[in-house]
mmCIF file of C-alpha atoms and ligand atoms in Angstrom:
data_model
loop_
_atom_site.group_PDB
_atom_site.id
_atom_site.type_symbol
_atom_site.label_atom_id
_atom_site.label_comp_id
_atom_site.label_asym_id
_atom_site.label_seq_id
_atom_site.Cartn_x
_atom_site.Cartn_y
_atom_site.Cartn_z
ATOM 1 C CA UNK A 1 10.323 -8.333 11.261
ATOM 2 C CA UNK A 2 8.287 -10.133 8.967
ATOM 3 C CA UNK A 3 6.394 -12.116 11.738
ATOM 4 C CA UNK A 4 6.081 -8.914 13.785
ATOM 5 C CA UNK A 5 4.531 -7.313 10.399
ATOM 6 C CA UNK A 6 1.745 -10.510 10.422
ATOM 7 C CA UNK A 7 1.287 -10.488 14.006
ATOM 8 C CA UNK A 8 0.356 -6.693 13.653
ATOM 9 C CA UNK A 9 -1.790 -7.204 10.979
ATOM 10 C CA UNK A 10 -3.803 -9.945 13.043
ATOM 11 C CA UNK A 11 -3.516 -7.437 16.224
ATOM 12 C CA UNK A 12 -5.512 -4.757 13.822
ATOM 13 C CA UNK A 13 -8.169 -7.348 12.681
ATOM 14 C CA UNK A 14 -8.741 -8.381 16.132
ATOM 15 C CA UNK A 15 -9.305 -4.722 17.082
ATOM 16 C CA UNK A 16 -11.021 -3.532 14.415
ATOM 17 C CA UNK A 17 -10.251 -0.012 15.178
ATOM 18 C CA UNK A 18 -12.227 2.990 14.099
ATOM 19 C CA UNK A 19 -11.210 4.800 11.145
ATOM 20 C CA UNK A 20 -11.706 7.988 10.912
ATOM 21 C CA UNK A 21 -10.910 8.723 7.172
ATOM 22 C CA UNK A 22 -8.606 11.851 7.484
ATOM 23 C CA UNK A 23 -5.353 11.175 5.439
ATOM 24 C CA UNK A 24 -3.830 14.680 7.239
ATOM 25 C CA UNK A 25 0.015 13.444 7.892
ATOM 26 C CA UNK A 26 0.589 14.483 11.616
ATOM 27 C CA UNK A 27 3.887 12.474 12.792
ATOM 28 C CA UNK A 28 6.343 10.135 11.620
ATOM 29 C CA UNK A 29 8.390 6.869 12.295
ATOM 30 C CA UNK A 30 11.685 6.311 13.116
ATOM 31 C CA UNK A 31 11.894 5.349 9.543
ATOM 32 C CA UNK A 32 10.356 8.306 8.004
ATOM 33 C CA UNK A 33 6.905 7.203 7.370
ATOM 34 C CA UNK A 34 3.993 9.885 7.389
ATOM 35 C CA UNK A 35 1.033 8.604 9.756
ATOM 36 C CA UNK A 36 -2.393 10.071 9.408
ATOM 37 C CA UNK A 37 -4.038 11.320 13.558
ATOM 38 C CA UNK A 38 -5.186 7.791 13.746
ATOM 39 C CA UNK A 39 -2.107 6.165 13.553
ATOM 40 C CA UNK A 40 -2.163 4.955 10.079
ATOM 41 C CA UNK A 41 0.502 5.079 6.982
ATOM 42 C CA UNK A 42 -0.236 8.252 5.262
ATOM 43 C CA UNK A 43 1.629 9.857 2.095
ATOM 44 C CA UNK A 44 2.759 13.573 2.224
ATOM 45 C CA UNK A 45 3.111 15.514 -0.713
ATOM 46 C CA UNK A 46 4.973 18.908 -1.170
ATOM 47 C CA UNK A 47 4.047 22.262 -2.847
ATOM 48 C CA UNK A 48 6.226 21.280 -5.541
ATOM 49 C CA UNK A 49 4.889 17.779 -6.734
ATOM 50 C CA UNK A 50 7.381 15.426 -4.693
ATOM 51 C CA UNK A 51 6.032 12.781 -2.747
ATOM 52 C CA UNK A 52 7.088 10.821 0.248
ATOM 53 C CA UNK A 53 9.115 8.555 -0.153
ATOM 54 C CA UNK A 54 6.881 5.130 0.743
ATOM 55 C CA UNK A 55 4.522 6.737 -1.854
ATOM 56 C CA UNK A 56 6.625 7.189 -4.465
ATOM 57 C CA UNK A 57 8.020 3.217 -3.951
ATOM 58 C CA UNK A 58 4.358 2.064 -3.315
ATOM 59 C CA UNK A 59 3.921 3.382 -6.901
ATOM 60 C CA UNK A 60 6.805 1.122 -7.672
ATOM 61 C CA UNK A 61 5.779 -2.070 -5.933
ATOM 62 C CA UNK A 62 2.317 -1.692 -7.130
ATOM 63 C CA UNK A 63 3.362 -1.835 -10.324
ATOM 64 C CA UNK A 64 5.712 -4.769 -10.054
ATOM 65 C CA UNK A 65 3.249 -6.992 -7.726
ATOM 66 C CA UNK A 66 -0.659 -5.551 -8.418
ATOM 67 C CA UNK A 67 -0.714 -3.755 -12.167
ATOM 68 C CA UNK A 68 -1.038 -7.187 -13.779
ATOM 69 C CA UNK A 69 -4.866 -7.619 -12.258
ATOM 70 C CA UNK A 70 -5.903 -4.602 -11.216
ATOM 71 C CA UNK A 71 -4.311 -2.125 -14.204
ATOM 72 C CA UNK A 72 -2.062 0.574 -14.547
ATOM 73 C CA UNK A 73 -2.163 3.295 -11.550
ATOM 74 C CA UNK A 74 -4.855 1.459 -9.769
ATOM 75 C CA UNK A 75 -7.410 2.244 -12.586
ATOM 76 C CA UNK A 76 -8.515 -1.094 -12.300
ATOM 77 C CA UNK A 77 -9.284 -4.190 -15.137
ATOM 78 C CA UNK A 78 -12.454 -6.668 -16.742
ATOM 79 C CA UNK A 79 -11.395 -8.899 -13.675
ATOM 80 C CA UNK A 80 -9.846 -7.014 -11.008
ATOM 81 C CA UNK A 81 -11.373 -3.756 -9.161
ATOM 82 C CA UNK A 82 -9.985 -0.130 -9.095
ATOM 83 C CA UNK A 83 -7.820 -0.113 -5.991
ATOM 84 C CA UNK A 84 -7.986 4.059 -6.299
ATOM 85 C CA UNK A 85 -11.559 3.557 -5.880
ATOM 86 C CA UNK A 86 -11.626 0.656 -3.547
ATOM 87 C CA UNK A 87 -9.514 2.657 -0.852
ATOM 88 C CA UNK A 88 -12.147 4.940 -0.641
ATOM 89 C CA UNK A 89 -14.006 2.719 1.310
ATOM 90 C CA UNK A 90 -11.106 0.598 3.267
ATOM 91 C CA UNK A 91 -9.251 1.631 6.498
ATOM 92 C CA UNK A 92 -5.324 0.241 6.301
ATOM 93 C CA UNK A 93 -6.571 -2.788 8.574
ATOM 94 C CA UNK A 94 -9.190 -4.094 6.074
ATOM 95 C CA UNK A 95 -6.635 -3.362 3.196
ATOM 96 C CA UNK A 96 -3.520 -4.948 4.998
ATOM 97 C CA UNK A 97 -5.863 -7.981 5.689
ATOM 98 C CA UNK A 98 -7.345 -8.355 2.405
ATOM 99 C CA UNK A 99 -4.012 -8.181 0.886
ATOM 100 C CA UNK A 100 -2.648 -10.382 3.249
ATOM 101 C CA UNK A 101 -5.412 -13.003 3.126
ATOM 102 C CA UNK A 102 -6.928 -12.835 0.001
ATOM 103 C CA UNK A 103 -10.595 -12.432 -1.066
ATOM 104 C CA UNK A 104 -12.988 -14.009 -3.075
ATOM 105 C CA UNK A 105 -16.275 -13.260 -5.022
ATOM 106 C CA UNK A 106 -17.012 -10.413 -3.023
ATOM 107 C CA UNK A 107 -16.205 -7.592 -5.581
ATOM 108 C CA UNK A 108 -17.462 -9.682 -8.129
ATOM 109 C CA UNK A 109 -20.273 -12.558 -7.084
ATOM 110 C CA UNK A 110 -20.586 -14.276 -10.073
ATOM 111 C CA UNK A 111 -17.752 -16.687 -9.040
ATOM 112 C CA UNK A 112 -14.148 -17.673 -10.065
ATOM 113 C CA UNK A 113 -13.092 -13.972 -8.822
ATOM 114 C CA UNK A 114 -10.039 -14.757 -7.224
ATOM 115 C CA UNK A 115 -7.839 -11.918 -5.053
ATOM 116 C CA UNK A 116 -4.586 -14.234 -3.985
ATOM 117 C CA UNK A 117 -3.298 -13.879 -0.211
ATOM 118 C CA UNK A 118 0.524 -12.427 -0.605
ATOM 119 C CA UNK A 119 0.426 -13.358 3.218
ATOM 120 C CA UNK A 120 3.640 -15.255 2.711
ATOM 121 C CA UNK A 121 4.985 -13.149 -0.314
ATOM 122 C CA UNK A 122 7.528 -11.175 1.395
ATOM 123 C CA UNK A 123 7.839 -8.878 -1.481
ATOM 124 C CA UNK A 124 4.415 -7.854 -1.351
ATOM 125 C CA UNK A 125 4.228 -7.989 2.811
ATOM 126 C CA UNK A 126 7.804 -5.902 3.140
ATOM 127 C CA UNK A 127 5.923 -3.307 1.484
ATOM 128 C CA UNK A 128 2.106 -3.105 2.256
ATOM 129 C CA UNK A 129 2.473 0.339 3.925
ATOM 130 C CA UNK A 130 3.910 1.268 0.820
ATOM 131 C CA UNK A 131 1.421 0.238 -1.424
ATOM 132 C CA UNK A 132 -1.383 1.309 0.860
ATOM 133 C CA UNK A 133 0.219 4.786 0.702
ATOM 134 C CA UNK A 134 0.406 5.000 -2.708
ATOM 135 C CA UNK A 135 -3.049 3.922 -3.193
ATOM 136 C CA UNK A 136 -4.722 5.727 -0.251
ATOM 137 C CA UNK A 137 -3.021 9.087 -2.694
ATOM 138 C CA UNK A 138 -4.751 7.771 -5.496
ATOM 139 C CA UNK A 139 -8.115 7.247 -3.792
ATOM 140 C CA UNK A 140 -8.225 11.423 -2.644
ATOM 141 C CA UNK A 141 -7.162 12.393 -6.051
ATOM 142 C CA UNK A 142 -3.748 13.842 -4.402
ATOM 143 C CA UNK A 143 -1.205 11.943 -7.180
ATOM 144 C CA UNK A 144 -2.034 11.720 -10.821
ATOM 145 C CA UNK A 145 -1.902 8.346 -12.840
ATOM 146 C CA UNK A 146 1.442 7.830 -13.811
ATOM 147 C CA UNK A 147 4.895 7.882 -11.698
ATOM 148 C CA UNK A 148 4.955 10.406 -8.837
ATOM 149 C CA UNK A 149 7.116 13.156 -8.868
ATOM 150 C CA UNK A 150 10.303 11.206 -6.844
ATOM 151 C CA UNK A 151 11.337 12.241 -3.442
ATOM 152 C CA UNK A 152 15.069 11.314 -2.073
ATOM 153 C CA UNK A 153 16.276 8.313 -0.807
ATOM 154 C CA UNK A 154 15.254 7.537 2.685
ATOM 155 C CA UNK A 155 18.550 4.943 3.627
ATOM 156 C CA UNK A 156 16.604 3.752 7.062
ATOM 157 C CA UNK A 157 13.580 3.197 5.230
ATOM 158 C CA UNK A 158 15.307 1.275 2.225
ATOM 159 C CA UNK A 159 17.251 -0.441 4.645
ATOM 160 C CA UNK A 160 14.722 -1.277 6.833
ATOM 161 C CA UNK A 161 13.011 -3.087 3.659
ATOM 162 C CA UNK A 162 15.917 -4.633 2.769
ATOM 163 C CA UNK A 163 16.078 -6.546 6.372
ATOM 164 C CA UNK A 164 12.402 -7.431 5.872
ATOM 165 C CA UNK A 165 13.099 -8.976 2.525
ATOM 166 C CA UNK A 166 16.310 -11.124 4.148
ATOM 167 C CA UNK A 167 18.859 -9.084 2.305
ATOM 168 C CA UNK A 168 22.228 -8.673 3.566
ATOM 169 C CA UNK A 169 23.603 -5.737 2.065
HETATM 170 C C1 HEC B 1 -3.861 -12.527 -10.040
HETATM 171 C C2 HEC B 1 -4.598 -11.282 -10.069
HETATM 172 C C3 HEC B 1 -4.426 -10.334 -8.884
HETATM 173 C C4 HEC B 1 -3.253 -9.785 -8.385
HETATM 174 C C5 HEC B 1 -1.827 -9.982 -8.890
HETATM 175 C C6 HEC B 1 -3.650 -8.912 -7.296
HETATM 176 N N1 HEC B 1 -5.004 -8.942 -7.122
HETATM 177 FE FE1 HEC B 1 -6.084 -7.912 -5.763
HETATM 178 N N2 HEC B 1 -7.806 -8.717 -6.450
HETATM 179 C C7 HEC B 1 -7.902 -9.556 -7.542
HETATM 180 C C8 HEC B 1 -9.301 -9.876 -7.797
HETATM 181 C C9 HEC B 1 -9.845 -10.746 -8.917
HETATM 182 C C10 HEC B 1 -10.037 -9.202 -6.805
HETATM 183 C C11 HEC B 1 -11.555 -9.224 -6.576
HETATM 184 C C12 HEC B 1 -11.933 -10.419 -5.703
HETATM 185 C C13 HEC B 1 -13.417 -10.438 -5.388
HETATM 186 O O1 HEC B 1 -14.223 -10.477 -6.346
HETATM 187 O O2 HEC B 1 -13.768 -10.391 -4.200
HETATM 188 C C14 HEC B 1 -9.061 -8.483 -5.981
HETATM 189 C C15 HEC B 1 -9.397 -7.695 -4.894
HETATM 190 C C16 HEC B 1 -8.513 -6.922 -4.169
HETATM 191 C C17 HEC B 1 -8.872 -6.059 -3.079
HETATM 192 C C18 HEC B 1 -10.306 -5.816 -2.579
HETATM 193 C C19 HEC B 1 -10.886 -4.687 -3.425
HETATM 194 C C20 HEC B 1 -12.383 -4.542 -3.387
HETATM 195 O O3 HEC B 1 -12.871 -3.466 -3.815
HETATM 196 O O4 HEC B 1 -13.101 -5.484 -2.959
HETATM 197 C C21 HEC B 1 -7.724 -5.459 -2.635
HETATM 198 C C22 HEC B 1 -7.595 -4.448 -1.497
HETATM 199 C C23 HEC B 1 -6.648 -5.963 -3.452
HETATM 200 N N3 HEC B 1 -7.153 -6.846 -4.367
HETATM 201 C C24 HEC B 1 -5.323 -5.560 -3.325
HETATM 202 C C25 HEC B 1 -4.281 -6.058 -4.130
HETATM 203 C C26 HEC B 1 -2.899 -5.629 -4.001
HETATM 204 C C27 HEC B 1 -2.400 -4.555 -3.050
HETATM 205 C C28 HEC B 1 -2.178 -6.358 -4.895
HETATM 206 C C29 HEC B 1 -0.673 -6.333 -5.122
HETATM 207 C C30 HEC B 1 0.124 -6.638 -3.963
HETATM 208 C C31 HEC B 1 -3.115 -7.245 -5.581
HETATM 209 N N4 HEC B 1 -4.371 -7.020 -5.091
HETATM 210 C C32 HEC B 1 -2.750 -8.159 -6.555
HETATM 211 C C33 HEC B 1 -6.860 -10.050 -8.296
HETATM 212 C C34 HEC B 1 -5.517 -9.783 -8.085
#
């Protein structure tokens, strides 16, 4: 699972697909996950607030693994850029690779600006569709700051994670 994840995310960078920016959910995985026309994770969100569930536990994971350097709900630090805003401007491969890889001195060029690569974290790379969802909701102003209104369980999805992170449960 966790190979097939990387392997993925290499098959995306290689392709470099076009993005066209349209968050619209349209379908969904065997595991419950919204995808926008293109393909790509999406979050849904209903009339009354509640969220999917991958965005509501990217909100989660992004504040366990990310908050530290890049502040509360994506709002960004001094060192560390606003992910809401940043997703503006990435498609899920750039993001996934980023996060995956790292990146240096590029958001901020004058040096010692440091993004680690979670590439072998697996609880960062178990859930990097959930943290892009979360994010992308951000970015379009969909979600608030703060804790999204929280969906249900989703059992396949949670379980699904759980195999990724070597759990036997
Ligand atoms: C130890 C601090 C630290 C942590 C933890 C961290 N980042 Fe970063 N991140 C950075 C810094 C610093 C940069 C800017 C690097 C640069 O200047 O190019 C960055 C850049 C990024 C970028 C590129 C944004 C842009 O506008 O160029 C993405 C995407 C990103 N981080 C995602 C994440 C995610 C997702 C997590 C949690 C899984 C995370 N980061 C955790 C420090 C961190």
């Amino acid at each position: 699972m966790f190979v097939k994840t990387l392997t993925f995310v290499a098959a995306m960078l290689v392709a470099g697909a076009a993005y066209a920016n349209d968050p619209a959910p349209v379908s969904q995985d065997d595991a419950g996950k919204w995808l926008d026309a293109n393909g790509d994770p999406t979050y849904k969100k209903e009339a009354d607030g509640t969220v999917d569930y991958y965005t509501w536990m990217g909100y989660k994971r992004y504040t366990a693994n990310c908050m530290a350097c890049h502040g509360p709900d994506g709002m960004g630090s001094s060192f560390a850029p606003p992910l809401a805003k940043s997703l503006q401007k990435f498609d899920y491969s750039t993001f996934a690779g980023i996060v995956a890889s790292g990146q240096q001195n590029k958001w901020n060029t004058a040096g010692n600006s440091v993004m680690p690569a979670w590439g072998t974290d697996l609880n960062v790379m178990c859930y990097m569709d959930y943290i892009y969802v979360y994010l992308r909701a951000r970015a379009d102003g969909a979600i608030d700051r703060g804790e999204p209104k929280k969906p249900p369980l989703n059992k396949t999805a949670k379980e699904a994670a759980y195999s990724c992170l070597g759990f036997t449960n």
